[in-house]
Coordinates of C-alpha atoms and ligand atoms in Angstrom, one line a residue:
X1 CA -6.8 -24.0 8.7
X2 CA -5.3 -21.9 6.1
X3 CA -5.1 -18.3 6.6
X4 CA -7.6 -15.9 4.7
X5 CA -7.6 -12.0 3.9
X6 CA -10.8 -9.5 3.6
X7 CA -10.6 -5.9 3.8
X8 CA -9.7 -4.2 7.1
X9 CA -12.4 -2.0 9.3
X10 CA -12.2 -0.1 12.0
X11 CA -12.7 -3.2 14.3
X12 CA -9.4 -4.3 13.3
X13 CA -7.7 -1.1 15.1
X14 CA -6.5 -3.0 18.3
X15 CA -5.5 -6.4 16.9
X16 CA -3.7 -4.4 13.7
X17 CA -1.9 -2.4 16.6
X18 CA -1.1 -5.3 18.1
X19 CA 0.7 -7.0 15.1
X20 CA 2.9 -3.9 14.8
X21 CA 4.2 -4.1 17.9
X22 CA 4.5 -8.3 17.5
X23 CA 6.3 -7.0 14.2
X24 CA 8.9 -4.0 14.5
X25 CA 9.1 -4.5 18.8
X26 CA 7.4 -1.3 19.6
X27 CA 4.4 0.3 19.8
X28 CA 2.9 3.9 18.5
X29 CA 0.4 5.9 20.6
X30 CA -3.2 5.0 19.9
X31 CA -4.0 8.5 19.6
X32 CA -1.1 8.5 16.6
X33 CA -2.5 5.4 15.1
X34 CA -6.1 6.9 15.4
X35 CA -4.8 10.1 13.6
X36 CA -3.2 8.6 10.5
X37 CA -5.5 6.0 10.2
X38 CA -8.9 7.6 10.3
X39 CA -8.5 11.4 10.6
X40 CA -6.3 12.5 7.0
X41 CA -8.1 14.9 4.9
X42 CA -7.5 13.1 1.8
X43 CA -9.1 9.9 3.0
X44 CA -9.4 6.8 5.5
X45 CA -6.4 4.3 5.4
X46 CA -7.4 1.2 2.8
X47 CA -6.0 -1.6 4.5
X48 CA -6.2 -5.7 3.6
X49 CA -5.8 -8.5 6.6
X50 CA -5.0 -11.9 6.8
X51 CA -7.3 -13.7 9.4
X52 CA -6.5 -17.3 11.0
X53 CA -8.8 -17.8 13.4
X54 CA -9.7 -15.1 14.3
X55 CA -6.1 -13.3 14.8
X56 CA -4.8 -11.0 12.8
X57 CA -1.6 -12.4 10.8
X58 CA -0.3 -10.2 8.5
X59 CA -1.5 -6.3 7.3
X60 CA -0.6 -4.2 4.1
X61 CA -1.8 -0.5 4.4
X62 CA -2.2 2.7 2.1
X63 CA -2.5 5.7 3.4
X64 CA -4.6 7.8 0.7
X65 CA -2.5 11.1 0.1
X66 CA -3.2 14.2 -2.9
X67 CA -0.3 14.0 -5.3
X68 CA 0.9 16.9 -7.1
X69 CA 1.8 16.0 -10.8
X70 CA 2.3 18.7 -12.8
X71 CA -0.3 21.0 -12.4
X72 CA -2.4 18.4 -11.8
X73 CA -3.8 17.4 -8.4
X74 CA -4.4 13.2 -8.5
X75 CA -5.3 11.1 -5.5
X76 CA -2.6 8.8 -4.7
X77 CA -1.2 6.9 -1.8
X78 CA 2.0 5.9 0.5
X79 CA 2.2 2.3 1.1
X80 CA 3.4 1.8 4.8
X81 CA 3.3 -0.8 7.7
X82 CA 4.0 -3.7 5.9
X83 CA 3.7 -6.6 7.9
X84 CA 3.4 -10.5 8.3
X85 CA 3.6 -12.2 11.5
X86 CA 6.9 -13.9 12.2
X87 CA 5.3 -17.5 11.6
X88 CA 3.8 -16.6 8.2
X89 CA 6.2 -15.5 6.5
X90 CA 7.5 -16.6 3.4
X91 CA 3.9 -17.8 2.3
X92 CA 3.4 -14.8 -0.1
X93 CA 1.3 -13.2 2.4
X94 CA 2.5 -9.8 1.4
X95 CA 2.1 -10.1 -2.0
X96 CA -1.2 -11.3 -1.8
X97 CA -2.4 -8.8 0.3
X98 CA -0.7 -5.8 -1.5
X99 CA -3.0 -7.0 -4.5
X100 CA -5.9 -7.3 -3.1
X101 CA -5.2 -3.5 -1.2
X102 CA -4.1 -1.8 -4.9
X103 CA -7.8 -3.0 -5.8
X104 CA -9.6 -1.3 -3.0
X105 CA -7.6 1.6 -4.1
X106 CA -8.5 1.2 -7.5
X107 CA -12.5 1.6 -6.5
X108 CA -11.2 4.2 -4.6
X109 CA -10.4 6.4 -7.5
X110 CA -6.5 5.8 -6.3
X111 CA -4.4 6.5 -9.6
X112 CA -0.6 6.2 -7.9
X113 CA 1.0 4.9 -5.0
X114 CA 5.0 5.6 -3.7
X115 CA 6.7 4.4 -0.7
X116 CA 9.7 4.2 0.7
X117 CA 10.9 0.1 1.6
X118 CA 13.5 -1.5 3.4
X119 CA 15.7 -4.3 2.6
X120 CA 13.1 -6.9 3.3
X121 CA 9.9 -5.3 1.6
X122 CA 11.7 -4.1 -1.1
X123 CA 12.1 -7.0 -3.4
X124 CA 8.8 -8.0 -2.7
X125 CA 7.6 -4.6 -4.1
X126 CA 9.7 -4.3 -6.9
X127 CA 10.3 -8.1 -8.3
X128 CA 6.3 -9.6 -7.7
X129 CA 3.9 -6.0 -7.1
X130 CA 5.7 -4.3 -10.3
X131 CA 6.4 -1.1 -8.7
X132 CA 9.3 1.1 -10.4
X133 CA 12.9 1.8 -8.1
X134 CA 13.1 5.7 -9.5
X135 CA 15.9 6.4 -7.3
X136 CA 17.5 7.6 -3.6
X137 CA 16.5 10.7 -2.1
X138 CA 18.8 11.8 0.5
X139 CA 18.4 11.4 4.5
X140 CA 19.9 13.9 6.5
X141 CA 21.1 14.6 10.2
X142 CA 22.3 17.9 12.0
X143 CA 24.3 16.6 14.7
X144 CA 23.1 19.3 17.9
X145 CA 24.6 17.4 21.1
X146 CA 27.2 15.2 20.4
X147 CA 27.6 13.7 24.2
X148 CA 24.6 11.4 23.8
X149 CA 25.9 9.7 20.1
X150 CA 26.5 6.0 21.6
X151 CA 29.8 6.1 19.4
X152 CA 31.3 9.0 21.5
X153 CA 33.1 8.5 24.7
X154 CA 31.3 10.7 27.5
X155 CA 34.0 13.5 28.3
X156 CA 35.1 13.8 24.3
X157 CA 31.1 14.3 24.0
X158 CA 31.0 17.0 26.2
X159 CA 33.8 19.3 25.2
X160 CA 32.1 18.4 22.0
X161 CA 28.6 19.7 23.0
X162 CA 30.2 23.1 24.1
X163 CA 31.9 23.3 20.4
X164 CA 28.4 22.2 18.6
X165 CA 26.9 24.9 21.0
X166 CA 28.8 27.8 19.1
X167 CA 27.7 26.4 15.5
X168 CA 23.9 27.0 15.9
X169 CA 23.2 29.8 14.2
X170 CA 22.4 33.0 16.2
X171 CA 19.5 35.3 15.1
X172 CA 16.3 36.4 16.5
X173 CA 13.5 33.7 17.3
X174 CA 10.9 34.9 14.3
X175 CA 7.3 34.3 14.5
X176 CA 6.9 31.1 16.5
X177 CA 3.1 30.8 16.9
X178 CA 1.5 27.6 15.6
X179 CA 0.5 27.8 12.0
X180 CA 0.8 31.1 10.0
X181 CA -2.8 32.0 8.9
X182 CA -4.6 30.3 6.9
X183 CA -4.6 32.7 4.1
X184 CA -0.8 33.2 4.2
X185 CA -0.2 29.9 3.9
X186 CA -2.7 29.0 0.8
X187 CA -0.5 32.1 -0.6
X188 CA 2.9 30.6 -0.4
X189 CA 1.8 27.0 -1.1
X190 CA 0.9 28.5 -4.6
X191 CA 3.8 30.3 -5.0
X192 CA 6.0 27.3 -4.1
X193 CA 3.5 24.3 -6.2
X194 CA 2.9 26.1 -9.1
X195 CA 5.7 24.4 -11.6
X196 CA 4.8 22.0 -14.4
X197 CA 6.4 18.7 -14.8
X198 CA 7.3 18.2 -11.7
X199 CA 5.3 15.2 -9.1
X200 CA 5.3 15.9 -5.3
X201 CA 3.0 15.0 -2.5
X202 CA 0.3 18.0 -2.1
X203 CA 0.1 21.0 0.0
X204 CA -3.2 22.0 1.4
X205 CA -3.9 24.4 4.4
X206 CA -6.4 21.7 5.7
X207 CA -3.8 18.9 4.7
X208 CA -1.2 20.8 6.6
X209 CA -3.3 21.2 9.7
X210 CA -4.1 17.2 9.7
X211 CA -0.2 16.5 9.1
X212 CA 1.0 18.8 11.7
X213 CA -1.9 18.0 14.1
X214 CA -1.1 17.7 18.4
X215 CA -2.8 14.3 17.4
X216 CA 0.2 12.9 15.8
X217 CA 2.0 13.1 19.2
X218 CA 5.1 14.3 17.4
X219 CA 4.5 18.0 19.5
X220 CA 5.6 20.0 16.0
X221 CA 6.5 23.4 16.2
X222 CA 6.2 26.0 12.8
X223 CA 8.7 28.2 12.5
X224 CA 8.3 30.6 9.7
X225 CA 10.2 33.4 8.1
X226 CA 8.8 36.6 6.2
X227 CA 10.0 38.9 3.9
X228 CA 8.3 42.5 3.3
X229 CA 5.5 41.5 5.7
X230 CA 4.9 38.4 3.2
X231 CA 5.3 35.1 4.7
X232 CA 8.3 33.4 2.8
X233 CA 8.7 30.6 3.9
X234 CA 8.0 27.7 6.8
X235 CA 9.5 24.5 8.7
X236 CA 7.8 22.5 10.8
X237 CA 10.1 20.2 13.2
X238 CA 9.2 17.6 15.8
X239 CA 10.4 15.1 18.0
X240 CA 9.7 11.7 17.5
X241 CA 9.4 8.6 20.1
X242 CA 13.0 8.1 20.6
X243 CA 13.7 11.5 21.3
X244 CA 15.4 12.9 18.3
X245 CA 13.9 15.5 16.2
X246 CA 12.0 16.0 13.0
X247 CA 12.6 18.5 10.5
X248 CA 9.7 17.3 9.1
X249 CA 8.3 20.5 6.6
X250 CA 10.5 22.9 4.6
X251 CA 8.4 25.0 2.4
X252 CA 9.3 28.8 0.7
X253 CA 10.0 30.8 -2.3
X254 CA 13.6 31.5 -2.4
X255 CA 16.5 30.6 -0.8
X256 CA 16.8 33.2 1.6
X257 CA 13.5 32.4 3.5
X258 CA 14.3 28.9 3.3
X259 CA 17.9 29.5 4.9
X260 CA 16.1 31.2 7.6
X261 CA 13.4 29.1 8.6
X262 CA 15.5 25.9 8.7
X263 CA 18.5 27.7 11.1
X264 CA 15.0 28.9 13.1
X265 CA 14.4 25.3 13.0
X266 CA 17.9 24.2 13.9
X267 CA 17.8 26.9 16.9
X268 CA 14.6 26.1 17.9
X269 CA 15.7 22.4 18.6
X270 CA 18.4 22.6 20.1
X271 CA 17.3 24.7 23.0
X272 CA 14.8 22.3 23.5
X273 CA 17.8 20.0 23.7
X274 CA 17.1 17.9 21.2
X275 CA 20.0 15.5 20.5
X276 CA 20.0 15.4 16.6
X277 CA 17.4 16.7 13.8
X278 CA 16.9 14.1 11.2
X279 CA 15.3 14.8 7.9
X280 CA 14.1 13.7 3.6
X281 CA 15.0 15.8 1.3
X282 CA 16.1 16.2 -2.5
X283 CA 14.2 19.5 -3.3
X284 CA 17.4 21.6 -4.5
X285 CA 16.7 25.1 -2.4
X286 CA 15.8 23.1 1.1
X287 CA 19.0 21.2 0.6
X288 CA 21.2 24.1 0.4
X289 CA 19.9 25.5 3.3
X290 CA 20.6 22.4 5.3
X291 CA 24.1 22.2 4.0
X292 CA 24.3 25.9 5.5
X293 CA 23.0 24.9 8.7
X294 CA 25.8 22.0 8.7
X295 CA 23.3 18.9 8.2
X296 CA 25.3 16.0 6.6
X297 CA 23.7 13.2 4.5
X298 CA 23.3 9.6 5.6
X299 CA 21.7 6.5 3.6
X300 CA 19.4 7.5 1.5
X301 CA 15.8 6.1 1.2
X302 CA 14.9 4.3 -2.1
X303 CA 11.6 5.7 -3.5
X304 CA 9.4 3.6 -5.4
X305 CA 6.5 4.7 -7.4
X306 CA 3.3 2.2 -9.3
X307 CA 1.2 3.7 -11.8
X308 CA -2.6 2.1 -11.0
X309 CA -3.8 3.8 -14.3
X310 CA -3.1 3.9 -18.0
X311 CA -4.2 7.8 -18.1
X312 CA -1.7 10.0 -18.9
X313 CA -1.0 12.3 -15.6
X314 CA -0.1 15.3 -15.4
X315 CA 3.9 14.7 -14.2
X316 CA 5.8 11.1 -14.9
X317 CA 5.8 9.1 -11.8
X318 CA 8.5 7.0 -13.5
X319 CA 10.9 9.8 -14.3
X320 CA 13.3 10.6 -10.5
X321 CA 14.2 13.8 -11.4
X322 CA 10.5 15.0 -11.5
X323 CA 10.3 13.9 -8.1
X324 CA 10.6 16.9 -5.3
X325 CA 10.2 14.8 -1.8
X326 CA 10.3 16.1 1.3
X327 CA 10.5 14.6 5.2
X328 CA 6.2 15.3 6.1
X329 CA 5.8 13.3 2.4
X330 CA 6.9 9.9 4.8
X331 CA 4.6 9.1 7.8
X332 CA 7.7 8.0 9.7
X333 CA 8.7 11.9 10.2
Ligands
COA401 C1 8.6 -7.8 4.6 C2 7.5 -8.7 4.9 C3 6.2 -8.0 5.1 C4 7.4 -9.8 3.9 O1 6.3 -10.7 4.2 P1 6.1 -12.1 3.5 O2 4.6 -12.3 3.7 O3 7.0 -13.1 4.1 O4 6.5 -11.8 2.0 P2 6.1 -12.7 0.7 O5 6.1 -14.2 1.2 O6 4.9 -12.2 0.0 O7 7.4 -12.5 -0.1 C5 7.5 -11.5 -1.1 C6 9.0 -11.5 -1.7 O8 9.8 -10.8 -0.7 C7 10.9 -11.6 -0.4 N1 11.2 -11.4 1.0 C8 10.4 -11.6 2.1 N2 11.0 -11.3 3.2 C9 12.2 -10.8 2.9 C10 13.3 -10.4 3.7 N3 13.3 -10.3 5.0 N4 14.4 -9.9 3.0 C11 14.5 -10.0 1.6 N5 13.5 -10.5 0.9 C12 12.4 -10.9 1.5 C13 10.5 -13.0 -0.7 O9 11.6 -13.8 -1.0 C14 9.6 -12.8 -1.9 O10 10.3 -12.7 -3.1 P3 10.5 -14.0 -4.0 O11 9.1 -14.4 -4.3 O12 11.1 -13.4 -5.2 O13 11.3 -15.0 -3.3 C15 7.8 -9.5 6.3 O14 9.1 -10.0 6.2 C16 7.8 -8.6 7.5 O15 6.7 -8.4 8.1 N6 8.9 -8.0 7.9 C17 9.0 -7.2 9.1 C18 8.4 -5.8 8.9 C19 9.0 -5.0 7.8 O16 10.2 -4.8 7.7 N7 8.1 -4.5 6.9 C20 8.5 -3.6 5.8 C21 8.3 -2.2 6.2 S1 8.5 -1.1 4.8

């Protein structure tokens, strides 16, 4: 019997878990699946499956997320979890249920979508679901114990460890507390999202809450910095399931508070002992910053962007350099 696809519910949590792990060989924590999936501010996941008989086959997701554009706020969404079982593959599974998904989106009210693929979903997205390549942004890594790099032999790894040691930067630990209050924060996320032309994933104190939640499993940690008893800026960092960490939120109003909260962040990591700290960026100040706490660049991560509207918004999806993306803006950090 041919395979057939309706619109997911939350029934499907279990078997769509299941598929994952069939898929990319591992498995999330429910709790983290329950999270993204049914607890974001902005809106339950909209998700399509393909059924034979009875079993889950293949899955395409979007996980509804507030866009910035300009001084606009417009609901859009990050496609993620793509996936077709191993022995349907090749049927145009994807495709088929990527269309059918942009359509749930549509009723909705979904206006945009972005995402982030890899070399097998990509052509898919950008040669049959006409979404737009923009550009790269950068990935980046600060190296914090050397010794446990497979490429490194053991003893050059530890006199290495001993030299990385000196290069975290010193300083006091700063407020350290969980989120900064509530009020504080709505401050600086107007200060910082208050420019026109330019398209980024919102900020909202409640959006910031969900993202950051203990429910991701990710165990974040805020570090903040302030400046004439202002908070200036904040960085969240985490650690993910293999054990290397997040710097998952940068966030401030000038380069100074940024320099601080990311070598907070740095510090705070690597007493935790934290081998690396991996992190998205291309927003100009949070990349000097990182540069300063000796973060180098790796691969970067192609975005792709799909307009699912013919109204003019208010920042060009289309154009890269409008783009400001940082790590929390991918569900992956
Ligand atoms: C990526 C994936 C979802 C594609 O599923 P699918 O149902 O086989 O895809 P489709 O049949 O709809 O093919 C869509 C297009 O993608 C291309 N494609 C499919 N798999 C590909 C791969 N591994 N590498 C390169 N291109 C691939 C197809 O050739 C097709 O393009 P074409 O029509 O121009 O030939 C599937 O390979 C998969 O589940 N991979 C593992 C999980 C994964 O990496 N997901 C992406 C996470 S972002």
């Amino acid at each position: 019997m041919p395979w057939t696809m309706r619109p997911a519910t939350a029934d499907d949590h279990d078997q769509i878990r299941n598929l994952f792990r069939e898929v990319f060989g591992y498995q999330r924590a429910d709790e983290h699946d329950r999270w993204l999936s049914f607890e974001n501010p902005d809106g339950q996941s909209i998700a399509t499956v393909a059924e034979d008989r009875a079993q889950i086959v293949g899955c395409y997701t979007l996980l509804p997320t507030m866009l910035r554009l300009g001084k606009q706020n417009v609901l859009g969404a990050q496609s993620l979890d793509t996936m077709t079982h191993p022995d349907y593959r090749g049927q145009g599974m994807f495709t088929k249920l990527a269309i059918q998904t942009f359509e749930l989106a549509g009723e909705r009210g979904v206006k945009a979508l972005y995402g982030y693929p890899n070399e097998a979903s990509y052509p898919g997205f950008v040669r049959r679901l006409n979404w737009d390549h923009t550009g790269d942004i950068p990935r980046w890594t600060r190296v914090l114990k050397p010794s446990v790099l497979r490429t490194i032999p053991r003893p050059i790894g530890w006199s290495l460890d001993a030299a990385a040691s000196l290069l975290v930067p010193k300083g006091d630990e700063g407020a350290f507390e969980g989120p900064p209050p509530p009020s504080k924060l709505a401050q600086l996320i107007t200060k910082c999202f208050d420019q026109p032309d330019i398209c980024r994933v919102a900020r909202s104190v409640e959006w910031m809450n969900w993202r950051f939640s203990p429910a991701s499993g990710r165990r974040y940690e805020w570090v903040t910095a302030e400046m004439d008893g202002e908070l200036a800026a904040v960085a969240v960092w985490g650690i993910r399931e293999d054990g290397h960490g997040v710097l998952t939120e940068i966030m401030g109003m000038d380069q100074p508070a940024v320099n601080i909260a990311v070598a907070r962040a740095v510090r705070a990591a690597y007493r935790v002992g934290v081998p690396a700290l991996h992190t998205v960026t291309n927003e100009p100040v949070a990349i000097r910053a990182l540069k300063r706490a000796r973060f180098f660049t790796r691969k970067p991560l192609p975005l792709i962007v799909r307009s699912m509207t013919h109204e003019n918004l208010g920042g060009n999806i289309h154009n890269h350099s409008a783009w400001r993306v940082v790590a929390a803006d991918i569900d992956t950090y």
